[in-house]
Coordinates of C-alpha atoms in Angstrom, one line a residue:
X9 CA 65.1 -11.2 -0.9
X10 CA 66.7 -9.8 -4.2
X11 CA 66.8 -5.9 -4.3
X12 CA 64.6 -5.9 -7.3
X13 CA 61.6 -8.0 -5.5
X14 CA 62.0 -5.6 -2.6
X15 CA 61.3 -2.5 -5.3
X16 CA 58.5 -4.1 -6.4
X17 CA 57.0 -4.5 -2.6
X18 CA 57.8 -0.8 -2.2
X19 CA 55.9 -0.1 -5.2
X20 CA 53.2 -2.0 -4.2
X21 CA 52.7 -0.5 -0.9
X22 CA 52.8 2.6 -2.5
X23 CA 49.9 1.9 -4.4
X24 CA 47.8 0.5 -1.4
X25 CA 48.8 3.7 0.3
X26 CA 48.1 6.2 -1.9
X27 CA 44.8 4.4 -3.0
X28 CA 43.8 4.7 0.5
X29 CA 44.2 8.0 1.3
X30 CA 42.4 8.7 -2.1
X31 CA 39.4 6.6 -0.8
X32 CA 39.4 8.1 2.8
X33 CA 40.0 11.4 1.2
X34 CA 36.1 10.9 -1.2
X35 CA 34.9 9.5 2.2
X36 CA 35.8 12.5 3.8
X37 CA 34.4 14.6 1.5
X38 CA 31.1 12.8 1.5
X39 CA 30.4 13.1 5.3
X40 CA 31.9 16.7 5.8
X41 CA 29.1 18.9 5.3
X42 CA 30.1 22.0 3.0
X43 CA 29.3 24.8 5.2
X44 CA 29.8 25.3 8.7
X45 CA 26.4 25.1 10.3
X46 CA 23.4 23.4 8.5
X47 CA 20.4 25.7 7.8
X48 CA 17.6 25.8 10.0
X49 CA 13.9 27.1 10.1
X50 CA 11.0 25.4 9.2
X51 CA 9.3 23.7 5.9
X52 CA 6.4 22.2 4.8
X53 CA 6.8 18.7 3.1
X54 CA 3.0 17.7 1.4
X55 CA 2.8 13.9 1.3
X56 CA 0.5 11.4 0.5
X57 CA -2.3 9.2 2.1
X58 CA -1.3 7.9 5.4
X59 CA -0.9 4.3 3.7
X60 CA 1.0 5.4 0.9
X61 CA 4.5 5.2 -0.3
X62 CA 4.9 9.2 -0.2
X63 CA 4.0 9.4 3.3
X64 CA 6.7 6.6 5.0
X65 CA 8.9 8.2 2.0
X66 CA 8.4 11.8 3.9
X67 CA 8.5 10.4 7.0
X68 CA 11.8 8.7 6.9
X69 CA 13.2 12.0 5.1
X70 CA 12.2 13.6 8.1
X71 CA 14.3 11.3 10.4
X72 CA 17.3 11.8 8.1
X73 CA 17.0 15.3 8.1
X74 CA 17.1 15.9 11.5
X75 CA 20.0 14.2 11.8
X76 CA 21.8 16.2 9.8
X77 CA 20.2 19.5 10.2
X78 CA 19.3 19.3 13.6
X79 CA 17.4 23.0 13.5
X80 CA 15.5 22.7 10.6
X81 CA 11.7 21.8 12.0
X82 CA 10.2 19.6 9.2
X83 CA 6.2 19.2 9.3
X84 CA 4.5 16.8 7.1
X85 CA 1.6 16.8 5.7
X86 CA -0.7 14.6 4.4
X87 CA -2.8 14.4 0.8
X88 CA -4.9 13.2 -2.1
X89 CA -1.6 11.9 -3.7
X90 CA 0.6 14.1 -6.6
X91 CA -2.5 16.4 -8.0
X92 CA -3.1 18.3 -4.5
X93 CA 0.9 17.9 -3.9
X94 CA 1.4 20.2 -7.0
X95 CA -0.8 22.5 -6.4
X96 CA -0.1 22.9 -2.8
X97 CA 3.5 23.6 -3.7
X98 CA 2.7 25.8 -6.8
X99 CA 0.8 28.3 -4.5
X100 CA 2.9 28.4 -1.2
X101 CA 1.0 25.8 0.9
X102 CA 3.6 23.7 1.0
X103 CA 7.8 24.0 0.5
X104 CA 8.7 20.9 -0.9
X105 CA 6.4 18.1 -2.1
X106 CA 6.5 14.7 -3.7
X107 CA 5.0 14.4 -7.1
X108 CA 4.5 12.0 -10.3
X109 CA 5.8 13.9 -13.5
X110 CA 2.4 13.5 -15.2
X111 CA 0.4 15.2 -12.3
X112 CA 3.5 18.1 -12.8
X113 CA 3.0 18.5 -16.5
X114 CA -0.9 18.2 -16.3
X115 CA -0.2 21.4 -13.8
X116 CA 1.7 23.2 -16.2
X117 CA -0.2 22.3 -19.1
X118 CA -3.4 23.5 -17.7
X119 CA -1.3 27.1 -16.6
X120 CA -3.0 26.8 -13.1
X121 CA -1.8 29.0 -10.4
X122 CA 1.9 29.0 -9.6
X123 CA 3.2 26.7 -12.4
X124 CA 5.7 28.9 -13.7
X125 CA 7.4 28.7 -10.6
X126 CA 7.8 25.4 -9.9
X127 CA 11.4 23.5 -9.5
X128 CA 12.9 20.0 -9.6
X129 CA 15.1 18.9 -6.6
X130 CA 15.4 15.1 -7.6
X131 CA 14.1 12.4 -9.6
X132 CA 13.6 10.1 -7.0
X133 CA 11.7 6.6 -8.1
X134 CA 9.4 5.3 -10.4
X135 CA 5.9 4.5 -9.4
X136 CA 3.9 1.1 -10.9
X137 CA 0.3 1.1 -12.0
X138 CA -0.9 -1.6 -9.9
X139 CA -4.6 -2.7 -11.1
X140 CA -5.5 -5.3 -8.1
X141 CA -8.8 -7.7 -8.3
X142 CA -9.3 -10.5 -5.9
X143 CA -8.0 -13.7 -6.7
X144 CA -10.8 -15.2 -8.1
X145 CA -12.3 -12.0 -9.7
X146 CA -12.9 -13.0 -13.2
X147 CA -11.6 -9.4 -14.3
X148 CA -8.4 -10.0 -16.4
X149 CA -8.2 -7.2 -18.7
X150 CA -9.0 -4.1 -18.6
X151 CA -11.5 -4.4 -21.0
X152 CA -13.6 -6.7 -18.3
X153 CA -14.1 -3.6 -16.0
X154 CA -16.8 -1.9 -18.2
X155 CA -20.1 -2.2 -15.8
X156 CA -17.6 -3.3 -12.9
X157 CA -16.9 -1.0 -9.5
X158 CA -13.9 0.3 -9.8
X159 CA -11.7 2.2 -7.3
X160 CA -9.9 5.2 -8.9
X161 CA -8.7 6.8 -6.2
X162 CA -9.4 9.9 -4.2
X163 CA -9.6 13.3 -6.7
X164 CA -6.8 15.3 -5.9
X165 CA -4.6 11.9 -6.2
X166 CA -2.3 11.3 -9.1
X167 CA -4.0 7.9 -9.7
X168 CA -6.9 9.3 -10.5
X169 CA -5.4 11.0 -13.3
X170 CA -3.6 7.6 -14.2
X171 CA -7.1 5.5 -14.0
X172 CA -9.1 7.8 -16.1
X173 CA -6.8 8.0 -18.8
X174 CA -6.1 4.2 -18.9
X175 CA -9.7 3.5 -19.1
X176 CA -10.3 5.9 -21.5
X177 CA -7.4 4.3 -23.9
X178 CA -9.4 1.4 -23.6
X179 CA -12.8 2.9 -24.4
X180 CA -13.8 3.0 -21.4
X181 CA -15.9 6.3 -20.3
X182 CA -15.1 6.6 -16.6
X183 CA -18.3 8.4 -15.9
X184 CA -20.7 6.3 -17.3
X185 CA -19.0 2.9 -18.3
X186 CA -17.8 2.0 -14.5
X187 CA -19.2 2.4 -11.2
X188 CA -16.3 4.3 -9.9
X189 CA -14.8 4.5 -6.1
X190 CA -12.5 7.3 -4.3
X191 CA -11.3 4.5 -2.3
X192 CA -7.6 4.9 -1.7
X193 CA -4.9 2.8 -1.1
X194 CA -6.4 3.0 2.5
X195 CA -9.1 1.5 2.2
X196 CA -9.6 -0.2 -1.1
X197 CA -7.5 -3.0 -1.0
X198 CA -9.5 -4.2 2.0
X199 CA -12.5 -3.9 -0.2
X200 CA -11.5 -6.3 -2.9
X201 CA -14.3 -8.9 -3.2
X202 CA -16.4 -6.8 -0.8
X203 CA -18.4 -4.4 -2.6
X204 CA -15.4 -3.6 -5.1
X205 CA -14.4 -5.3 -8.2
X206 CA -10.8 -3.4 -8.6
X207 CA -8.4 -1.4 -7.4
X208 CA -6.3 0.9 -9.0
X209 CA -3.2 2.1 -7.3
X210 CA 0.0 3.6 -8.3
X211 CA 3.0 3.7 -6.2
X212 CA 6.4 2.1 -5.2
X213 CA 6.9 -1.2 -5.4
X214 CA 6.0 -3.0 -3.3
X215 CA 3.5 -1.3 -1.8
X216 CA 2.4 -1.9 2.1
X217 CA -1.3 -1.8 1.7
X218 CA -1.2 -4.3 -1.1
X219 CA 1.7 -6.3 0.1
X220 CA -0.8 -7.8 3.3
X221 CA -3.1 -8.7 1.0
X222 CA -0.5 -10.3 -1.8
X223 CA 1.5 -12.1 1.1
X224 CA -2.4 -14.1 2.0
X225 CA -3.0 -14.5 -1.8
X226 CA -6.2 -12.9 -1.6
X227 CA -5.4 -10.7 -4.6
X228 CA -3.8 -10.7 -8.1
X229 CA -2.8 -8.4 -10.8
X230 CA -4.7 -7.1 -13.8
X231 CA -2.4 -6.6 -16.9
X232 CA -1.6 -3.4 -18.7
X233 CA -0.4 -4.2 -22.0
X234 CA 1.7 -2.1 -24.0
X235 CA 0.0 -1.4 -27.1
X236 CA -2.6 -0.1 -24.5
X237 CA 0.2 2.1 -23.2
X238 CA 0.6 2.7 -26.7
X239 CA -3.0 3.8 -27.2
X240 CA -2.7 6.1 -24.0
X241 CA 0.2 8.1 -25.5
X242 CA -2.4 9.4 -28.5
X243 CA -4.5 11.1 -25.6
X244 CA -1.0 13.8 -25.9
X245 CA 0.0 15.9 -23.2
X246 CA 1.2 14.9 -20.3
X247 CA 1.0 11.0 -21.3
X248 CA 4.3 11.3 -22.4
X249 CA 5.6 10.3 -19.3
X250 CA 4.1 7.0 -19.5
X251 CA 6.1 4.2 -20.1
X252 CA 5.6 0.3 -21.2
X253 CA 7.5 -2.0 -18.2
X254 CA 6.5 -4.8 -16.5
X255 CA 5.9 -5.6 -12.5
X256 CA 8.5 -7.7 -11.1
X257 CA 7.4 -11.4 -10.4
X258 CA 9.5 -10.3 -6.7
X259 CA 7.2 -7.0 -6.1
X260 CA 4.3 -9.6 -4.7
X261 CA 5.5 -13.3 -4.9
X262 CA 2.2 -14.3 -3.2
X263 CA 0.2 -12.8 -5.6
X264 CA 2.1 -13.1 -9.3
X265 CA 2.9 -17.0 -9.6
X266 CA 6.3 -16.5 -10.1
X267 CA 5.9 -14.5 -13.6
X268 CA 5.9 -10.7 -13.9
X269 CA 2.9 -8.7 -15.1
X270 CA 2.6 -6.3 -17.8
X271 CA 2.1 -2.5 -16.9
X272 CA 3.8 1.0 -17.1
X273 CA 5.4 3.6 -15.0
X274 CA 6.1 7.0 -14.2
X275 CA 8.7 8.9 -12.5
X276 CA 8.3 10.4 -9.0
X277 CA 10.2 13.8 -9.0
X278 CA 10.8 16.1 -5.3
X279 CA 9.4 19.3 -5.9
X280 CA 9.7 23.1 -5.1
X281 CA 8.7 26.7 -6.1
X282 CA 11.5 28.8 -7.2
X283 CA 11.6 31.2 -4.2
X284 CA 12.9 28.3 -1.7
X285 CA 15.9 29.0 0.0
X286 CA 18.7 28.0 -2.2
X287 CA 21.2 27.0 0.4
X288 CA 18.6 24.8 2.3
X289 CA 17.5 23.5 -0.6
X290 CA 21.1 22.4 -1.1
X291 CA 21.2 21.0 2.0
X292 CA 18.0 18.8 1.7
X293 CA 19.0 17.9 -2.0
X294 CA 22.1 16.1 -0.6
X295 CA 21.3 14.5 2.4
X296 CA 17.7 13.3 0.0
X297 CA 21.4 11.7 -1.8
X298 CA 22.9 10.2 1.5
X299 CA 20.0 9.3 2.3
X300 CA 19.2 7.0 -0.1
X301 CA 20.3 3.1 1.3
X302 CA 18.6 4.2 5.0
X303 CA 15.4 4.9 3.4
X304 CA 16.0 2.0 1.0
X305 CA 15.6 -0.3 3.4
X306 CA 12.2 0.1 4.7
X307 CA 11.0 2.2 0.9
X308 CA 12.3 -0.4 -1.7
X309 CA 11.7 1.8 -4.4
X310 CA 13.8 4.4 -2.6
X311 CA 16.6 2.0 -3.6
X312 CA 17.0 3.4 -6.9
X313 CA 17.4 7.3 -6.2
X314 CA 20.8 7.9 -7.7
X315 CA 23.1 11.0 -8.3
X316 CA 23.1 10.1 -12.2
X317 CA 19.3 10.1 -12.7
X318 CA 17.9 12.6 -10.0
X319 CA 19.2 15.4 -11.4
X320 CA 17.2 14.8 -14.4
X321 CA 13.9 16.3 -13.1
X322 CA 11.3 16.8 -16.3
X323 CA 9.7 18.8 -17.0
X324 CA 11.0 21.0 -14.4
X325 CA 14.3 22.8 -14.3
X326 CA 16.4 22.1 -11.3
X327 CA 16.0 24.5 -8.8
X328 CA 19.1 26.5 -8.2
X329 CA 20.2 24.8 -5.0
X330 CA 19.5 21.6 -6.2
X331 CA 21.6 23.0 -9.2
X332 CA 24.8 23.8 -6.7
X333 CA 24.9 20.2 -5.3
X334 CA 25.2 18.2 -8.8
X335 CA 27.3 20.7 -9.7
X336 CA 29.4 19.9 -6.3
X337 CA 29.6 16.7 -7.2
X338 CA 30.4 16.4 -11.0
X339 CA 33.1 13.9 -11.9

């Protein structure tokens, strides 16, 4: 082999060498944990409905958790949805909580107890509105549920806060124009065609409760156009957070024909109060990070929770552990 050729496979090897010492160096990095022993104690995590997307969320943090902080005693707890999750948090009945940035700024907005010292640990996913009728409902706007019974959801529950304002961007009073329902995501699905017209839901998608019902095409979705979005965002506030997007024809492909419906969504943030422990809320901010692709793969949504957007937690500011882990791991 001529001397130069041999350089050149020196070189080479070189390269591959170094490259992978650089590679199992970041890998190192990633699994070492940054302190000797993990914190331990005990927190409060407030959930969701038992059928929900916060819940298995919370309940596969839980598992991840332990792993990894094998003496820190996590207790769930379930709720409403985001409006009781904020306020739990807000005034100490909970450590850490799971919350739609709407039902946040409402919170704040309204200066109810607590707000002031509320934190962001991570943007985590964004929920769908999801307005389901049965499949041969003839609902398909949502202009056709004046006079209809409509599911709005429990009254603690973020979608409550959702349904009311979309209705009333469409001129729709949801007192006196609807027949409305607390049925949550529990129970109302089931009750599609059976006493209940629609179902409004917000969550993850997909969603388990509806996902049954999509995968025996006994449902379909209504469509939430964007100049109604549009029409929302004049209501002010905390409408903001609202965005125009559509439902991915593979969220339900039982229930969507292929095609992917018209709707908006809002981001889910991971909560706290600024007294948390900063150095266990390091911890959990992290492993909520490593966490991501084993959650993933039983929470879709979960799929999406990235270093690069959960640090961006509006309209709260980080919390100063959460702070200390971006910071760790700034390029």
């Amino acid at each position: 082999m001529p001397h130069s050729l041999s350089r050149i496979g020196r070189r080479r090897a070189l390269r591959a060498t170094t490259a992978g010492l650089v590679l199992l160096g970041i890998l190192v990095w990633w699994l070492a944990p940054w302190d000797e022993e993990p914190p331990g104690g005990t927190i409060t995590v407030s959930t969701g409905t038992r059928a929900g997307v916060y819940q298995k969320y919370g309940e596969l943090l839980r598992s991840s958790l332990g792993k990894h902080m094998p003496d820190l005693d996590v207790r769930l707890e379930t709720s409403d949805g985001s409006q009781e999750n904020v306020r739990r948090v807000a005034t100490g009945e909970a450590d850490f909580a799971i919350a739609a940035a709407d039902a946040v700024e409402t919170y704040r907005l309204e200066d109810r107890p607590g707000a002031d010292g509320l934190r962001g640990v991570a943007r985590l996913y964004d929920d769908y509105v999801q307005l389901a009728v049965a499949r041969d409902s003839g609902i398909h706007t949502v202009d056709d549920l004046r006079g209809k019974h409509v599911a709005i959801g429990p009254p603690k529950s973020g979608v409550r806060l959702i349904a009311n304002r979309v209705l009333r961007a469409a001129g729709i009073d949801p007192e006196t124009d609807i027949r409305p329902s607390s049925d949550g995501i529990d129970k109302g699905p089931e009750r599609l065609g059976h006493g209940l017209d629609a179902f409004f839901w917000s969550g993850g998608l997909p969603t388990d409760g509806l996902k049954t019902l999509a995968e025996r095409n006994a449902l379909r979705f209504v469509p939430i156009r964007a100049d109604l979005v549009a029409e929302l965002h004049k209501q002010g506030g905390a409408t903001r957070y609202y965005r125009a997007t559509n439902m991915p024809a593979s969220a339900y492909p039982g229930s969507q024909l292929g095609a992917p419906v018209p709707t908006m969504a809002v981001s889910n943030l991971l909560i706290t109060r600024t007294d948390a422990d900063p150095r266990l809320t390091e911890w959990l901010t992290r492993i909520v990070l490593k966490s991501r692709d084993g959650i993933g793969a039983h929470v879709h949504s979960a799929q999406l929770v990235d270093v690069r957007t959960a640090i961006y937690t509006d309209p709260l500011l980080l919390h100063e552990g959460a702070r200390r882990y971006y910071r760790s791991v700034k390029p």
